[in-house]
XYZ file of C-alpha atoms in Angstrom:
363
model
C 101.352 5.167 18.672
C 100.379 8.331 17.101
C 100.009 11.570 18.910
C 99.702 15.178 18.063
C 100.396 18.293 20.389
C 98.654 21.391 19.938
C 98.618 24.202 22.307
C 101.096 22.181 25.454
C 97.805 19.382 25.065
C 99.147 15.493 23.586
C 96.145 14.175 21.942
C 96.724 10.137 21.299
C 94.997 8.370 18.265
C 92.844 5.683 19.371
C 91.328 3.767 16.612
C 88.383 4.231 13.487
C 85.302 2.879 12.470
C 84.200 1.920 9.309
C 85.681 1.980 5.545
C 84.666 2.674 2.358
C 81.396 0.584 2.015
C 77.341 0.720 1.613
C 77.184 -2.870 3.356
C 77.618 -4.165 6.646
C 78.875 -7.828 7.698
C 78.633 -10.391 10.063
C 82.632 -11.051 10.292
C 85.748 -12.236 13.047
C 84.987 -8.376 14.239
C 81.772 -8.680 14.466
C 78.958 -6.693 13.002
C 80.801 -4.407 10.520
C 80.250 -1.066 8.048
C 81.723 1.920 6.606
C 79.771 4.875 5.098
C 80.021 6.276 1.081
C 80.869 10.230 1.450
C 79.126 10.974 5.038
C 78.163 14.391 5.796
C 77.274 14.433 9.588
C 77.379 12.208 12.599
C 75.291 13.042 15.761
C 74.663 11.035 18.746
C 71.415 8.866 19.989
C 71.317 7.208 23.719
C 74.588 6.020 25.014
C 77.588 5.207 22.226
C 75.049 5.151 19.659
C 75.717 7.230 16.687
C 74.073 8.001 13.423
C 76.142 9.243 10.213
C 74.424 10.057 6.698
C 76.126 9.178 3.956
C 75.605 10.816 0.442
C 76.318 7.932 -1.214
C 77.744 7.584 -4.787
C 74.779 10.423 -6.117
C 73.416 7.545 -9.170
C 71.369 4.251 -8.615
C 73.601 1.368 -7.945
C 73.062 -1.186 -10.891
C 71.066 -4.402 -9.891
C 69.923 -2.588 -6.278
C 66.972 -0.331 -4.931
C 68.762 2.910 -5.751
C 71.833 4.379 -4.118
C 72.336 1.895 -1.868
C 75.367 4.056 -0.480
C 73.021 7.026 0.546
C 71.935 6.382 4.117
C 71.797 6.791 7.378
C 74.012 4.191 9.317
C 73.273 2.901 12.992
C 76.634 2.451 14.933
C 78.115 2.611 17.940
C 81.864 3.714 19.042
C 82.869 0.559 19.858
C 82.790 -0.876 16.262
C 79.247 -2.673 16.262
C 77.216 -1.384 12.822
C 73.788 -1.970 13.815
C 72.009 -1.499 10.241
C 71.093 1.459 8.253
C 67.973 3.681 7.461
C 66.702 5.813 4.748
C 68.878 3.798 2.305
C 68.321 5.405 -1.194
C 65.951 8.175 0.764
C 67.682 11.338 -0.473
C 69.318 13.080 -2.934
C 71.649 15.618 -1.155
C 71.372 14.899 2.905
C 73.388 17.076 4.786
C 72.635 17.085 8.322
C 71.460 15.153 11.266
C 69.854 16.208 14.841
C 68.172 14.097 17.271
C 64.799 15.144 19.416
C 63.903 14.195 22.978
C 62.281 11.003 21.815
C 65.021 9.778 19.874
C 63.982 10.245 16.223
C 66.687 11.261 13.724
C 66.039 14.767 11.222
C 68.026 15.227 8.672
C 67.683 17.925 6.124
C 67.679 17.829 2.225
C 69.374 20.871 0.636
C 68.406 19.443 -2.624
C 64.921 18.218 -2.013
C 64.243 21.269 0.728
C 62.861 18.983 2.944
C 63.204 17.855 6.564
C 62.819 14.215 7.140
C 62.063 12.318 10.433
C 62.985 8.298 11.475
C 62.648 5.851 13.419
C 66.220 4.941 14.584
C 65.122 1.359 15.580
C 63.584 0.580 12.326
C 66.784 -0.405 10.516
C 67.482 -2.904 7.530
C 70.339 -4.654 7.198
C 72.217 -4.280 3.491
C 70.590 -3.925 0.588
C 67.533 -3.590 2.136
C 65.441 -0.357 2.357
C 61.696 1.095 1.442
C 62.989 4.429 -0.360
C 60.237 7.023 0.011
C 58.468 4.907 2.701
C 60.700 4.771 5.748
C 60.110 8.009 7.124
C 57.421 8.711 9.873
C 56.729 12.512 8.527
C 58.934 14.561 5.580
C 57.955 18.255 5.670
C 58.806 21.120 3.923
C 58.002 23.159 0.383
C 60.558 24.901 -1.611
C 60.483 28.869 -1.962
C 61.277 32.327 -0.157
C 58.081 32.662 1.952
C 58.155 32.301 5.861
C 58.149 28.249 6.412
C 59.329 27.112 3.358
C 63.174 26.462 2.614
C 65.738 26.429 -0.365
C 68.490 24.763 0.332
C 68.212 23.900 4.109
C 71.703 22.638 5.883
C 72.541 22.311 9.381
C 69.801 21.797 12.123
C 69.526 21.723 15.814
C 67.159 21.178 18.755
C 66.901 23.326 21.821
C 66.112 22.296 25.014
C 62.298 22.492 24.423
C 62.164 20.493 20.718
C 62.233 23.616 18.974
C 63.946 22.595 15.438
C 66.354 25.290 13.959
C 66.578 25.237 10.194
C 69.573 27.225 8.737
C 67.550 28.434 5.326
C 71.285 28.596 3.485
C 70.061 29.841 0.247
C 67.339 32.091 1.836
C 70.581 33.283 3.961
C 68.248 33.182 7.149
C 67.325 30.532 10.143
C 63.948 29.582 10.517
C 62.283 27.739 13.425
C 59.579 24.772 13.265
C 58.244 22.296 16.284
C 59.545 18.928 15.847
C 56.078 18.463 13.808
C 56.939 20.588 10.867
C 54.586 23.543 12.390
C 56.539 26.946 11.425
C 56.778 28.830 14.580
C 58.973 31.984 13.061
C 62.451 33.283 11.892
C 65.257 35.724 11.407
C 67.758 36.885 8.902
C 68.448 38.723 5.448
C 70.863 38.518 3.143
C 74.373 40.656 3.679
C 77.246 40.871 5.754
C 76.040 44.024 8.168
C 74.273 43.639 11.282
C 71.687 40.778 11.913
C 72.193 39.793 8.191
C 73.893 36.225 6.910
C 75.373 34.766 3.784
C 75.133 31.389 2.685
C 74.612 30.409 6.932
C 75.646 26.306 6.851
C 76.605 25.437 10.625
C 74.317 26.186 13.861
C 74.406 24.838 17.299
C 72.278 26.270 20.647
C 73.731 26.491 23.700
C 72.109 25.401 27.398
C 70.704 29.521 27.541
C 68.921 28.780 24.152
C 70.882 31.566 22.421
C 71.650 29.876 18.823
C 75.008 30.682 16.754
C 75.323 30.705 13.140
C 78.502 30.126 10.747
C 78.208 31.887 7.753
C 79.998 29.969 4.855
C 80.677 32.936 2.408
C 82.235 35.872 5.438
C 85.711 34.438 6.738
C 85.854 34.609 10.412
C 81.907 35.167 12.019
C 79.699 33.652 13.630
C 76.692 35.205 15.155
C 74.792 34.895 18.560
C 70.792 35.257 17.941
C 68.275 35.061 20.760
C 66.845 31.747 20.154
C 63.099 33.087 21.024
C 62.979 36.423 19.173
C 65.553 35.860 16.353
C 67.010 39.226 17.699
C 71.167 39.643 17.449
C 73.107 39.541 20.929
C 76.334 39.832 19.385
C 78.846 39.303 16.277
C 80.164 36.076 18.646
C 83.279 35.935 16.883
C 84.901 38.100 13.886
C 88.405 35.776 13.698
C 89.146 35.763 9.994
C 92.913 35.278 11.146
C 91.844 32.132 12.461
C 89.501 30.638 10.292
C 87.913 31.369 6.834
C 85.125 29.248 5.737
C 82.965 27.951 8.903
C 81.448 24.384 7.977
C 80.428 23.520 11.521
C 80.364 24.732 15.127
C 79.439 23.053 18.520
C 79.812 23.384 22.099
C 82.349 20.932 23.722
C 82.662 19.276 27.252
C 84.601 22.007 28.100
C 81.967 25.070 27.564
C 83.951 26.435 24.676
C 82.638 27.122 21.029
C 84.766 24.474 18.623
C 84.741 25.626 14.701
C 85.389 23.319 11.645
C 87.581 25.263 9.316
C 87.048 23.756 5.464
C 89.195 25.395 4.019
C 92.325 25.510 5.921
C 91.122 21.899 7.330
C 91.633 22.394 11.405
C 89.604 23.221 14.601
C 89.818 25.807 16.319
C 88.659 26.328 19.636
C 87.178 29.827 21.122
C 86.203 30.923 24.653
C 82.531 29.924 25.098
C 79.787 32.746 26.689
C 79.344 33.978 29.889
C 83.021 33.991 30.665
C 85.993 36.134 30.732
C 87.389 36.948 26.702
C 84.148 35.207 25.122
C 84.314 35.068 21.649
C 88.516 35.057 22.015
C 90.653 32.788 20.378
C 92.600 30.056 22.047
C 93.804 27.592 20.053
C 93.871 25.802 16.726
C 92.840 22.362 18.554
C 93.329 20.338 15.919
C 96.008 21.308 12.850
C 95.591 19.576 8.878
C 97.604 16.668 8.452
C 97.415 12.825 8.649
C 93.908 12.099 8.050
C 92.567 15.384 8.254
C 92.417 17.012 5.289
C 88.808 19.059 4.970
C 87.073 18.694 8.732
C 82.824 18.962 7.629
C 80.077 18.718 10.348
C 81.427 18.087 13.989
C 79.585 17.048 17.049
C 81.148 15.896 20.596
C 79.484 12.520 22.173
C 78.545 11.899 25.571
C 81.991 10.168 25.946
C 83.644 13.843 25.408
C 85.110 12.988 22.507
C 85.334 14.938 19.341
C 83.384 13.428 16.227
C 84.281 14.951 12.577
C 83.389 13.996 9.010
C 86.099 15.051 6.681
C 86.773 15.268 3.049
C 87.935 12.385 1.972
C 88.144 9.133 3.250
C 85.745 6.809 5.082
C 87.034 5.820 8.606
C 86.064 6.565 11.972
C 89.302 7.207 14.589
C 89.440 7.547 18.092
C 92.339 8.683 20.090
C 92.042 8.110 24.155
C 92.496 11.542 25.426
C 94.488 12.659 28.671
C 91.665 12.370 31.618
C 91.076 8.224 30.349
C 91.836 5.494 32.042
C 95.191 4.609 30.352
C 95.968 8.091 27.983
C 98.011 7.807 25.102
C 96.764 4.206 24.338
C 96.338 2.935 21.046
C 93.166 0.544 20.794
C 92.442 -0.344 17.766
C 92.528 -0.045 14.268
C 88.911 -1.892 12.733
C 88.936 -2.084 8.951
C 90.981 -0.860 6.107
C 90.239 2.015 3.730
C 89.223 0.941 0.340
C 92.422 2.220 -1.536
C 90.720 1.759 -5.234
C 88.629 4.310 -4.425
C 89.123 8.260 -5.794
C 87.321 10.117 -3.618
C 85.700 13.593 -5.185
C 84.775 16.517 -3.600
C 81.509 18.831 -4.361
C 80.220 22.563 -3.640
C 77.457 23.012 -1.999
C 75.087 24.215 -4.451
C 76.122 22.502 -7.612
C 73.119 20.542 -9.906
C 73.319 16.999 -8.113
C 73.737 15.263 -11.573
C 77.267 17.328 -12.127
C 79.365 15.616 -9.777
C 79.943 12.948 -7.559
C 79.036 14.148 -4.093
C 81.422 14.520 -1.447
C 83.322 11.691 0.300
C 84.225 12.367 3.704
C 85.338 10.401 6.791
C 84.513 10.409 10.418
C 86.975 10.567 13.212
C 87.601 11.017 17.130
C 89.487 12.996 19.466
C 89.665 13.564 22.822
């Protein structure tokens, strides 16, 4: 049994999901997958989850395209369901889900938001690239409603998509139709102003908080209606440096994904006592955590990271389960021939390999 203690907490690995694969199989386990370099995970109904891979960033000889760039249909208990979107993109980044269960994910390459059916999966090497999404919106540029280099997204509470605009350094706002309802930001590191924003999350009040990538240490709270500043939420850069990710855990505090110095760390959440104050590093580099990438926490309360590199999903049953400290399983081993790469943000895509990355649980 592995465990790892971080702040008087024992956290207890569990198990992963997946290896270093575009297919899925009908084996002994089951119905079984891995991802190629994913980016993001985010949850559907239930245990379902959905990670994008980037895939191997060239056309796989003798297939459709990049068979490894996808969108994979999973849940935590080790059953791959299929994939969509298979050779769909060319740089994917991030996923959010709205109220009727279709899957966005954003294209900092192609500067376009794409939406899917999550049911309307194809098993491996299937895929219609180009023709699988029910709407793709978007046009590249600086004017209000269009994008250049879009990253991390987000719903609020009324299906209000949030678009961080990472090369535009601003956040810009859209119904789940692709209709531009407004935005906020400018480029700088003053008041109100962002540079090179990548991670965003909204909390239950519908105030939205933005990680800039390129100022160590802050992240800002906007009014989600008016795009108006509440607050510098945090200014840490003791803590943390380059902010990949952020999201709100079971717990009501603000969790950060630290690229750089590859941890979490964990911050009081809003409308409480020493908001915005540090409390822990929750989770410290080492083992398989080398550079932690988009995060999001599941229904289940666990903690769900893609990381730089590797290709496995792990779970560890946390202290409020049923039998804590439990190891449950380990599902499929890593592809060892591999050498995985790692890519900025803003390269050309036909420089380098994209990034590999693997997902992971704690709780």
């Amino acid at each position: 049994m592995k465990t790892t203690t971080v702040a008087g907490r024992t956290w207890h690995y569990s198990h992963y999901i997946g290896r270093s694969s575009a297919e899925h199989n009908e084996s002994k386990y089951g119905r079984t997958g891995g991802f190629i370099f994913p980016m993001d995970v985010v949850f559907g109904d239930g245990d379902v989850l959905f990670a994008v891979s980037r895939g191997w960033g060239e056309v796989t000889k003798g297939y459709i395209g990049d068979v490894g760039c996808r969108i994979g249909k999973m849940t935590i208990d080790e059953d791959h369901i299929g994939d969509f979107a298979r050779a769909g993109f060319t740089w994917p980044v991030a996923l959010a889900v709205a109220s009727d269960g279709n899957v966005y994910c954003s294209d900092e390459h192609e500067c376009i938001i794409s939406v899917f059916d999550p049911d309307a999966v194809f098993p491996f090497p299937e895929g219609k690239p180009g023709e699988e999404a029910l709407s793709t919106w978007g046009v590249r540029g600086a004017a209000p409603g269009q994008l250049d280099g879009p990253s991390g997204i987000a719903f609020d509470a009324s299906d209000n998509l949030y678009v961080v605009d990472g090369r535009n350094d601003r956040v810009q706002v859209f119904t789940k139709d692709g209709q531009f309802v407004g935005g906020w930001g400018r480029s700088g590191a003053g008041e109100g102003e962002l540079s090179r924003p990548w991670g965003i999350t909204v909390d239950a009040h519908g105030d939205v908080y933005v990680a800039d990538s390129d100022t160590s240490g802050v992240i800002k709270r906007f009014n989600g209606t008016t795009g108006a500043l509440i607050e510098t939420f945090i200014s840490d850069s003791g803590n943390f440096d380059e902010a990949f990710d952020i999201d709100f855990g079971p717990d009501g505090n603000l969790y950060v994904s630290d690229l750089v110095n590859a941890k979490i760390v964990r911050y009081q959440g809003p409308r409480r006592a020493g908001a915005g104050t540090f409390i822990d590093t929750f989770i410290s580099a080492g083992g398989s955590l080398t550079q932690p990438a988009g995060i999001e926490f599941g229904a289940d309360g666990d903690l769900y990271i893609c990381n730089f590199p590797g290709t496995k999903v792990l779970r560890y049953e946390g202290p409020n389960s049923g039998s804590p400290g439990t190891f449950v399983s380990e599902f499929m081993e890593l592809d060892n021939g591999r050498q995985p790469w790692f890519l900025t943000q803003h390269a050309p895509p036909t420089q380098f390999p994209p990034p590999s990355g693997l997902l992971f649980t704690v709780h």
